[in-house]
Every structure is written in structure tokens, then in C-alpha cells.
Amino acid sequence: MNDPILEMRGVSKSFFGIKALRAVDLTVYAGEVHALMGENGAGKSTLMKILSGAYRPDPGGEIRIEGQPVRIEGPLGGRAAGISIIYQELSLAPNLSVAENIYLGREISRSGLLARGAMREGVGPILERLGADFLPSTLVAHLSMGQRQLVEIARALHARSKILIMDEPTTALSAGESERLFALIRQLRAEGLAIIYISHRMDEVYALGDRVTVLRDGRLVGSLDKRDIRAEAIVRMMVGRDVSSFYKKDHDPGAGKGHPVLTATDMADGKRVKGCSLTVHAGEVVGLAGLIGAGRTELAHLIVGAAPKISGRLELEGQPIDIRTTGEALEAGIAYLTEDRKALGLFLDMSCLDNINLAVLGRDAKLGWFLDRDKARERADRAFTGLSIRAANVGVPAGGLSGGNQQKVLLSRLLAIAPKVLILDEPTRGVDVGAKSEIYSIIDNLAKVGTAILVISSDLPEIIGICDRVLVMRSGLIAGEVRRTETAPLTQEDIMALATGTEHLDA
Amino acid sequence: MPDNAASKAQPAPVMTNGGAAETKRQRVRMLISALGMLPVLLILCIGFHFLSEGRFFTGQNLGIVLQQAAVNTVLAAGMTFVILTGGIDLSVGSILAVSAMAGLTMSKLPAVGALWLPVAVLTGLGFGVVNGALIALLRLPPFIVTLGSLTAVRGLARLLGADTTVFNPSIPYAFIGNGSLILVPGVASIPWLSVIALLVILVSWLVLRRTVLGVHIYAVGGNESAARLAGIKVWAVLIFVYGVSGLLAGLGGAMQAARLYAANGLQLGQSYELDAITAVILGGTSFVGGIGSIWGTLIGALIIAVLSNGLILIGVSDIWQYVIKGLVIIGAVALDRYRLQGSART
């Protein structure tokens, strides 16, 4: 093959002392599709943001484009160096036309006036080359997701980019749109563009990838050429790390044989969740694994009434129950810990005391209306001691606490209702290691007293470390269940195979 | 990884070394935000006292200030409920007018004239609940809904009196508008209007700080999505706050009617909503909701009344009073921004 178009040597990036990327090398040639894989948090997006100029790499590494060392700085640096990125969340202005979007920031003007006509003509040939079925003057708001992606690609070509980075481009696309995108990617490859393709999906990597590079924990694990690309090998490269010993699982692992507490049947929302059934027993910790976008959070939202369902039945301790709002769920004893504690969980300006007591204020109230301040303070003090929440006092605003302590405050609110069912969505996201192991102990202790627990997590070692069995979701469906047996423990490979849909490919 | 970076950017836990200093700083910050504009109010009072050669701190003048602050205090109390949820109520001036018109019209009916007071208040409540229902149930933006009712209700107010001024020199309960509660005969008295305003503030404080509903109001303003997920009936909270704002506008209308023995659907309560909003913002309540106190609103309303009174005392022309008050509003919002920078929200 000819000389590489992009060479990265020893590129590192740290945030506040945490290494997000450690001396990563990456070589990309013109006319190839280079797949970049890794678990969530492996460093793919950090790498991408360095190439776009959003992050500045730590000193010491080197980036060469067509053999020339470059420094990519500022948000326009990537584009100036010939690199365009198409993010998962497209970055188009829906209120502007296709042509205006393509020219965004580089508008043509004649004596100070916007030359719309010239801009429309300027993008015509590119749209034609891409086989677009819409006009330069169409408003982006009127385009489908697939068409919008085409606009993004057109923008990259128009900027004469030589390297195109695509981050999970098919997430929002239908099957037909994905097929058209693949055809287009092959066309661009033939035209000599280098494409870095980030995806979780094994089938896409098989279909498109000329080479695969795998990242894990910010390190380069290795690269495979097309003839060596095998699901098995990639999965092992992606997950192969030791499960540390800080996971705690002292509760009775045979609890799965206890009585069913929560049974959900055929839950669907008509969008992301397409008919899921599951059962959680008393004293059991069940994992819900799957890739981001598989519909895990959406399924949890359906169960607790945070989103409207189009079908599905719930049973709580054998009794059918109708839940339409999260208030009703809490009343019934089903508590949900959100994955986004800042946007959907905590009241950052309110005190820890109010945050902890919020769900039980009405139950505790005197005369039905008036706050029982003694009871509230007692409860908050108990939570601070019991969960070892570290803050000056219960009166400080929750927003000032560290991630781990915020999570424990939110957890205290749910525990205040003494839930029968506890659904935890990414319970240790953005939490430091110490608080993580404390949260694992809390989960373990709740299981011991008979709480039925469902844990959604993208952290596979965590799921394996704390769960009794694991349900795996893929594309809105429960793809399968991984159980531990007398002889074989839960394995990350089994879960990943179900999550990425490679169990058939391997067979 | 960006996740990680974000969590690392958070301030460290407050119990580590130097925790005491951190706590102290937090205390000072809380004290500053609690005191808020009180020092400004005191400085204004003292400044006007000297500039007016000692005419500000007299019993009679203070009585006038309190009386002038009363109606705006009542409106601003209702506005505090609304702004705490992150909303706005532009219609209070119009609701005040329609309530006063309804009350005065009622007071002229011989048999049931004494019922004019509850009629005025309930008229206000009714319009407030309609605002709240449109906002909570149809999910329309508060600014748009109350901008609409600002106009529509003003029209209804004119309709009630056939676009004339309604008089009733013998209106029942006239004492609340012009009488005073005698504390020490011949020495100290306080206008009934101010007594009502103070009671409204006290009840508001009780609701906001001592009831479950109060916590829910702060929660909705602080983070509406989280409130919904926490099982709070957000729609009920919204209808309540706009209902309260309407009810208090109705009470304000009754106070005005009793004070003037008259009401005019076109002129009464014009741009009162602006004074009420100014008082709330001056009082330190955040425009995005979730942060603020009713005591701040009381101070804000007093600042506005002192400003009007003091500027007249030192002989500033009517025209310049507008300019100065306008600058005070902008200054207050700038202050709001500055305060928010220090909070957890950013």
C-alpha cells in the first residue's frame, strides 16, 4: 500500500490526572475504511476529538498528515487539516437549507450580501455525485435522518476533506438507509478517501472494514487486517481485562428460585422497545446489559411509568398492577435510579435533606400538608451515616457534592420508600472507585433483605461482578440471557456476543 | 471519557482538609444570598433621608411608603410562586383590574353588596387557574399564555364597566383601603393595606417553607424533568402557582377598589406586572426558577416603594424616575446572573 495519509504516534490525553488515552498509535491509508472499536469509555471519542481539534493532546505525541507533522488546534483545526467528523448527533442547523448548512461558516457573499444562488450552484455537483434526492434549497428540517447524513458527508467533501470520521453513523438510520450509506462509503473509498468508521456493530465492521483497530481503557490493543477480522478475536480484544476483586456478592446466589416480585410481559413503546419480558425475584440481582441505544433505559422507563407504553403488562408480587406515572410506581414500591442524575435525578440547588426526603414528604407530612422537619432531618442523618455520604452537613446543596456522594443522596431518596423493586440505571457512572465499591455493598445488602434488583450497566465487569444472571438487550429486544452454572461463570464474551449479534456468526 | 472529565471538574467533596474554611465560605455565601438586597434597601433609606434633609424617616412618610408598597407586595408574592417554578405571569395587572371592576360592580347591588370582597378575590383566582390550566395541561409557554391573558383580560375589565369608571363612595369594608390598625392610640398605627400585605407574605412563607407543596414548587423550578420522575404532579403544582398569582392579583384589586372607591377597566393596574416582576427579581429569586425566598420579594417591593417615594422627596422629575427605575431592573437581572454563576447550576 502507498504512504499513510494519517499517522498518529504516541498520542496521549489526560483529564485532571486521569489518562483517557495512553500513547495510542493509529495509521490510516487513503482509500481504506478503518474500523475503530472498543467498549464505551475505551477512548474512541477522545481520540476523535483530538483529531477534530476539540481536545489538545498531551505533549509528546505526534500527528502526521500525508507525512507532514501537524498541530490541530481549535474547533476548525480538524477541518483545516483535511479531517471531517460526522458525529452521532448530527450537527446541522435544521432551520437552514441544505446549501446554507454546507457553506456554514464559509458563506459566499457579494458586496456584503449573502449569495444564496451561488451557494446553491456550488453544492449542486457534490449532491449529484452523492446521488442525493433533494435540492440544495430544501430545509434540513424536512429531510430524513439518512438524508441529513448525506448533507454532512457533502459538507465534508465540499471542504475537501481527505479523512472522514464517522461515529456510529447507523444508530438513527433504518435498514434501507444504512444499506445506501454503506454503498456510499464504498464509493468514497474507491474515490480515495480515508474513512475512520466507529461502530459497535460487528456486522457493519465485517461488511465495510478493511482494517480494525481496537482500543481498551485508553490503550491501543492492536489492529487486525481484513483477512484476520473475526468476531471472536475482536470481542476478546475489546473486553479482555481482569475483573477486580472489589465487586461484592454475598447475598444468596440461589435467590433466583425465590418468589417473583416483578414480572413485566411484552413491554413496548412503539419506538425503541419492541416487546420485552422479564422477571426479577426477591433477593436477586439481575443485570440488563446491551450496547448504548439497545433500549435498556427506555425499557426501564416503561416499567416505572416514565414513558407511555403501547403494550405490556406488569405484575407485582403476583398481582397485576397498572402504572402510568412514576408517582404510581413509587407508591407501589418500584423505584428507579436514573442514569442521568444531574438532568433527571437531583435538584442541585436544593439541600441534601430535601433531596433525600422528596419521595416521602407527603407520607410523613403532619395534617397532610405540613413538613415533619424532625423526621426529615432524622432520615437524612440516617442516610448520611448508613451510606457514608460525605458532605459538611445535610443542609448543603446537593450540587456541591462529588459524583459518588450525589449518587448516594439520590439512592437514599429511593431507599426512603423501602422499595420492593429497585431498578438501577448505570449506578456507578461518573463515580470514583471508592464510592463504586460502597454502592456495590449497598446493592448486595439490599438483595440480602429480599429486594428485587435490576441493574442496567454498560460496564461488563461490573455486571458480571454483582449480578446473579444477565439479560442482554439488542435493538429493542431481549436477545438472550446469560446464566452462571455450577461449572461456568458469567463471561464478558457471552454477553458481548449477544449484545453485538455475533452469536450466530460464530456458530 | 468526557463523562469522566465532567465528573472530575466537580468541586471536591467538602469534608477534606480545609473543610472548615470551605463550610465557612459557604455560610458567608448563603448569608449574602439570604440577606440579598437588604443592605441596598437600608442604604437607599438612609441616603434619601439625608438627601431630603430628614424628611424620609418620619412616621407619616414611612406610613405612605408602606401603604404604597402594599399592593405591589401582594402581587409580587404571587409572582414569587410563579417565578420559583421557572414561569412568569404577565397578566396580574389586568387580573387586578378585572377583579376590582367585578368587586365594585357587585358592591353596588343592594342586598349582596357586602360580598364584593370575596367576589373580587375569586375572580382573580378564576383567571389564574385558567392561566395555569393552559400552561400545565396544554403545555403552552407561560410567557405566551399570560401575554395573551394580559390583553384579553384587560378587554374584559373594560367590558365590565362598559368602558367607564365605576364609583361606589359607600363601598363596604372601605376601611381596608384607607384605615389604619391602631397599635398604640395616637402614637403608632399601621395601614390596613400594609397589614394585609404582611399577612400575605407570612402565609406565603408558611406555604413555601413549611409545606410539602412548597418543596414541590422549588423542585419543579429547580429541575422539572427530575420532579416528574420523582413522582411530583407537576401539572398540579403549576395550576396551583398560577392560581395563587391570580388570587393575589384579585386581592390586590380589592385593595385598590377599597382605597379609591372606584375602578376603571382601562387604567387600573396598567403595567403593575412589571413592578411585581421587578420586586421578585430584586429580591433575589432566580428567573430560571428553583432559587429564591418570599422575604427577598418583600425587600424588593420595599425597594421599589422607597425608590419612588425618595425620588419624589428629593424632587426628581417624574420622567427621570422612569429612567432610574428601568436601570434598577437591568441592574437586578445582572445581579441575578452574577449570583447564579456561583451556584451549582452552572
PDB file of C-alpha atoms in Angstrom, chain A residues 15-16 18-20 41 43 45-46 49 55 306 326-327 330 336 338 342-350 354 358 361-362 365 369-371 373 390-393 396-397 399-402 405-406 413 429-430 432, chain B residues 1-15 19 23 26-27 30 206 208-213 215-216 218-220 222-232 240 289-291 340 343-345:
ATOM      1  CA  PHE A  15      -8.039  14.920  32.157  1.00  0.00           C
ATOM      2  CA  PHE A  16      -7.182  16.118  35.634  1.00  0.00           C
ATOM      3  CA  ILE A  18      -6.841  10.618  34.612  1.00  0.00           C
ATOM      4  CA  LYS A  19      -5.362   9.120  31.460  1.00  0.00           C
ATOM      5  CA  ALA A  20      -8.068   8.845  28.840  1.00  0.00           C
ATOM      6  CA  GLY A  41     -15.218   4.729  27.523  1.00  0.00           C
ATOM      7  CA  GLY A  43     -11.131   6.250  24.387  1.00  0.00           C
ATOM      8  CA  SER A  45     -14.367   9.654  21.304  1.00  0.00           C
ATOM      9  CA  THR A  46     -11.330  11.203  22.970  1.00  0.00           C
ATOM     10  CA  LYS A  49     -11.959  14.851  19.486  1.00  0.00           C
ATOM     11  CA  TYR A  55      -9.144  18.438  22.625  1.00  0.00           C
ATOM     12  CA  ALA A 306     -41.787   7.478  32.955  1.00  0.00           C
ATOM     13  CA  THR A 326     -43.520   7.395  38.268  1.00  0.00           C
ATOM     14  CA  GLY A 327     -45.581   8.562  41.246  1.00  0.00           C
ATOM     15  CA  LEU A 330     -43.088   4.731  43.800  1.00  0.00           C
ATOM     16  CA  TYR A 336     -35.891   3.789  39.528  1.00  0.00           C
ATOM     17  CA  THR A 338     -31.875   7.392  36.593  1.00  0.00           C
ATOM     18  CA  LYS A 342     -27.957  15.724  37.134  1.00  0.00           C
ATOM     19  CA  ALA A 343     -30.616  16.195  34.474  1.00  0.00           C
ATOM     20  CA  LEU A 344     -33.247  13.747  35.714  1.00  0.00           C
ATOM     21  CA  GLY A 345     -32.443  12.894  39.293  1.00  0.00           C
ATOM     22  CA  LEU A 346     -31.139  15.502  41.672  1.00  0.00           C
ATOM     23  CA  PHE A 347     -32.230  19.018  42.485  1.00  0.00           C
ATOM     24  CA  LEU A 348     -28.780  20.537  42.541  1.00  0.00           C
ATOM     25  CA  ASP A 349     -29.812  23.785  44.234  1.00  0.00           C
ATOM     26  CA  MET A 350     -31.808  22.037  46.939  1.00  0.00           C
ATOM     27  CA  ASP A 354     -34.758  17.903  50.759  1.00  0.00           C
ATOM     28  CA  LEU A 358     -38.542  14.261  48.439  1.00  0.00           C
ATOM     29  CA  LEU A 361     -42.610  14.151  52.147  1.00  0.00           C
ATOM     30  CA  GLY A 362     -46.299  13.533  51.609  1.00  0.00           C
ATOM     31  CA  ALA A 365     -46.463  15.202  56.486  1.00  0.00           C
ATOM     32  CA  TRP A 369     -49.655  19.242  54.329  1.00  0.00           C
ATOM     33  CA  PHE A 370     -47.049  20.400  56.780  1.00  0.00           C
ATOM     34  CA  LEU A 371     -43.472  19.180  56.648  1.00  0.00           C
ATOM     35  CA  ARG A 373     -38.919  18.587  59.812  1.00  0.00           C
ATOM     36  CA  ARG A 390     -19.522  12.819  52.783  1.00  0.00           C
ATOM     37  CA  ALA A 391     -20.658  16.437  52.958  1.00  0.00           C
ATOM     38  CA  ALA A 392     -20.383  19.191  55.542  1.00  0.00           C
ATOM     39  CA  ASN A 393     -23.968  18.670  56.710  1.00  0.00           C
ATOM     40  CA  VAL A 396     -25.697  21.825  51.845  1.00  0.00           C
ATOM     41  CA  PRO A 397     -26.961  21.909  48.240  1.00  0.00           C
ATOM     42  CA  GLY A 399     -24.878  20.209  43.547  1.00  0.00           C
ATOM     43  CA  GLY A 400     -21.739  20.815  45.600  1.00  0.00           C
ATOM     44  CA  LEU A 401     -21.100  17.117  46.298  1.00  0.00           C
ATOM     45  CA  SER A 402     -18.815  14.785  44.366  1.00  0.00           C
ATOM     46  CA  ASN A 405     -21.882  11.334  47.069  1.00  0.00           C
ATOM     47  CA  GLN A 406     -24.534  12.767  44.755  1.00  0.00           C
ATOM     48  CA  ARG A 413     -34.248   9.091  48.237  1.00  0.00           C
ATOM     49  CA  ARG A 429     -21.416   6.187  36.152  1.00  0.00           C
ATOM     50  CA  GLY A 430     -19.159   9.141  36.927  1.00  0.00           C
ATOM     51  CA  ASP A 432     -14.985   7.290  41.834  1.00  0.00           C
TER      52      ASP A 432
ATOM     53  CA  MET B   1     -14.282   9.726  28.796  1.00  0.00           C
ATOM     54  CA  PRO B   2     -15.965  13.138  28.571  1.00  0.00           C
ATOM     55  CA  ASP B   3     -18.219  11.774  31.292  1.00  0.00           C
ATOM     56  CA  ASN B   4     -15.214  11.229  33.430  1.00  0.00           C
ATOM     57  CA  ALA B   5     -13.859  14.670  32.710  1.00  0.00           C
ATOM     58  CA  ALA B   6     -17.148  16.261  33.661  1.00  0.00           C
ATOM     59  CA  SER B   7     -17.298  14.481  36.979  1.00  0.00           C
ATOM     60  CA  LYS B   8     -13.722  15.410  37.732  1.00  0.00           C
ATOM     61  CA  ALA B   9     -14.491  19.052  37.071  1.00  0.00           C
ATOM     62  CA  GLN B  10     -16.904  18.997  40.003  1.00  0.00           C
ATOM     63  CA  PRO B  11     -15.728  20.611  43.196  1.00  0.00           C
ATOM     64  CA  ALA B  12     -14.091  18.131  45.533  1.00  0.00           C
ATOM     65  CA  PRO B  13     -16.086  16.715  48.430  1.00  0.00           C
ATOM     66  CA  VAL B  14     -16.397  19.286  51.158  1.00  0.00           C
ATOM     67  CA  MET B  15     -15.122  17.175  54.042  1.00  0.00           C
ATOM     68  CA  GLY B  19     -13.383  21.630  55.111  1.00  0.00           C
ATOM     69  CA  THR B  23     -18.015  25.469  55.191  1.00  0.00           C
ATOM     70  CA  GLN B  26     -20.414  28.535  52.116  1.00  0.00           C
ATOM     71  CA  ARG B  27     -22.063  30.044  55.186  1.00  0.00           C
ATOM     72  CA  MET B  30     -25.580  31.688  51.970  1.00  0.00           C
ATOM     73  CA  LEU B 206     -45.576  29.186  55.505  1.00  0.00           C
ATOM     74  CA  LEU B 208     -43.226  27.756  50.582  1.00  0.00           C
ATOM     75  CA  ARG B 209     -41.099  26.706  53.520  1.00  0.00           C
ATOM     76  CA  ARG B 210     -43.239  24.594  55.757  1.00  0.00           C
ATOM     77  CA  THR B 211     -45.435  22.514  53.481  1.00  0.00           C
ATOM     78  CA  VAL B 212     -44.875  19.599  51.114  1.00  0.00           C
ATOM     79  CA  LEU B 213     -46.328  21.718  48.322  1.00  0.00           C
ATOM     80  CA  VAL B 215     -40.831  21.836  48.456  1.00  0.00           C
ATOM     81  CA  HIS B 216     -42.556  20.627  45.315  1.00  0.00           C
ATOM     82  CA  TYR B 218     -38.949  24.601  44.450  1.00  0.00           C
ATOM     83  CA  ALA B 219     -38.393  21.153  42.933  1.00  0.00           C
ATOM     84  CA  VAL B 220     -40.393  21.921  39.784  1.00  0.00           C
ATOM     85  CA  GLY B 222     -35.106  23.537  40.055  1.00  0.00           C
ATOM     86  CA  ASN B 223     -35.482  20.622  37.648  1.00  0.00           C
ATOM     87  CA  GLU B 224     -38.839  19.914  36.069  1.00  0.00           C
ATOM     88  CA  SER B 225     -37.830  16.595  34.471  1.00  0.00           C
ATOM     89  CA  ALA B 226     -36.403  15.307  37.723  1.00  0.00           C
ATOM     90  CA  ALA B 227     -39.535  16.444  39.545  1.00  0.00           C
ATOM     91  CA  ARG B 228     -41.708  14.482  37.150  1.00  0.00           C
ATOM     92  CA  LEU B 229     -39.512  11.393  37.528  1.00  0.00           C
ATOM     93  CA  ALA B 230     -39.615  11.785  41.314  1.00  0.00           C
ATOM     94  CA  GLY B 231     -43.379  11.350  41.189  1.00  0.00           C
ATOM     95  CA  ILE B 232     -44.349  15.004  41.717  1.00  0.00           C
ATOM     96  CA  PHE B 240     -51.553  25.987  41.975  1.00  0.00           C
ATOM     97  CA  GLY B 289     -36.688  29.071  38.947  1.00  0.00           C
ATOM     98  CA  GLY B 290     -35.802  26.948  41.940  1.00  0.00           C
ATOM     99  CA  ILE B 291     -33.990  29.585  43.984  1.00  0.00           C
ATOM    100  CA  LEU B 340     -26.122  32.129  39.535  1.00  0.00           C
ATOM    101  CA  SER B 343     -24.267  28.244  42.336  1.00  0.00           C
ATOM    102  CA  ALA B 344     -24.259  24.583  41.432  1.00  0.00           C
ATOM    103  CA  ARG B 345     -26.444  25.113  38.407  1.00  0.00           C
TER     104      ARG B 345
END
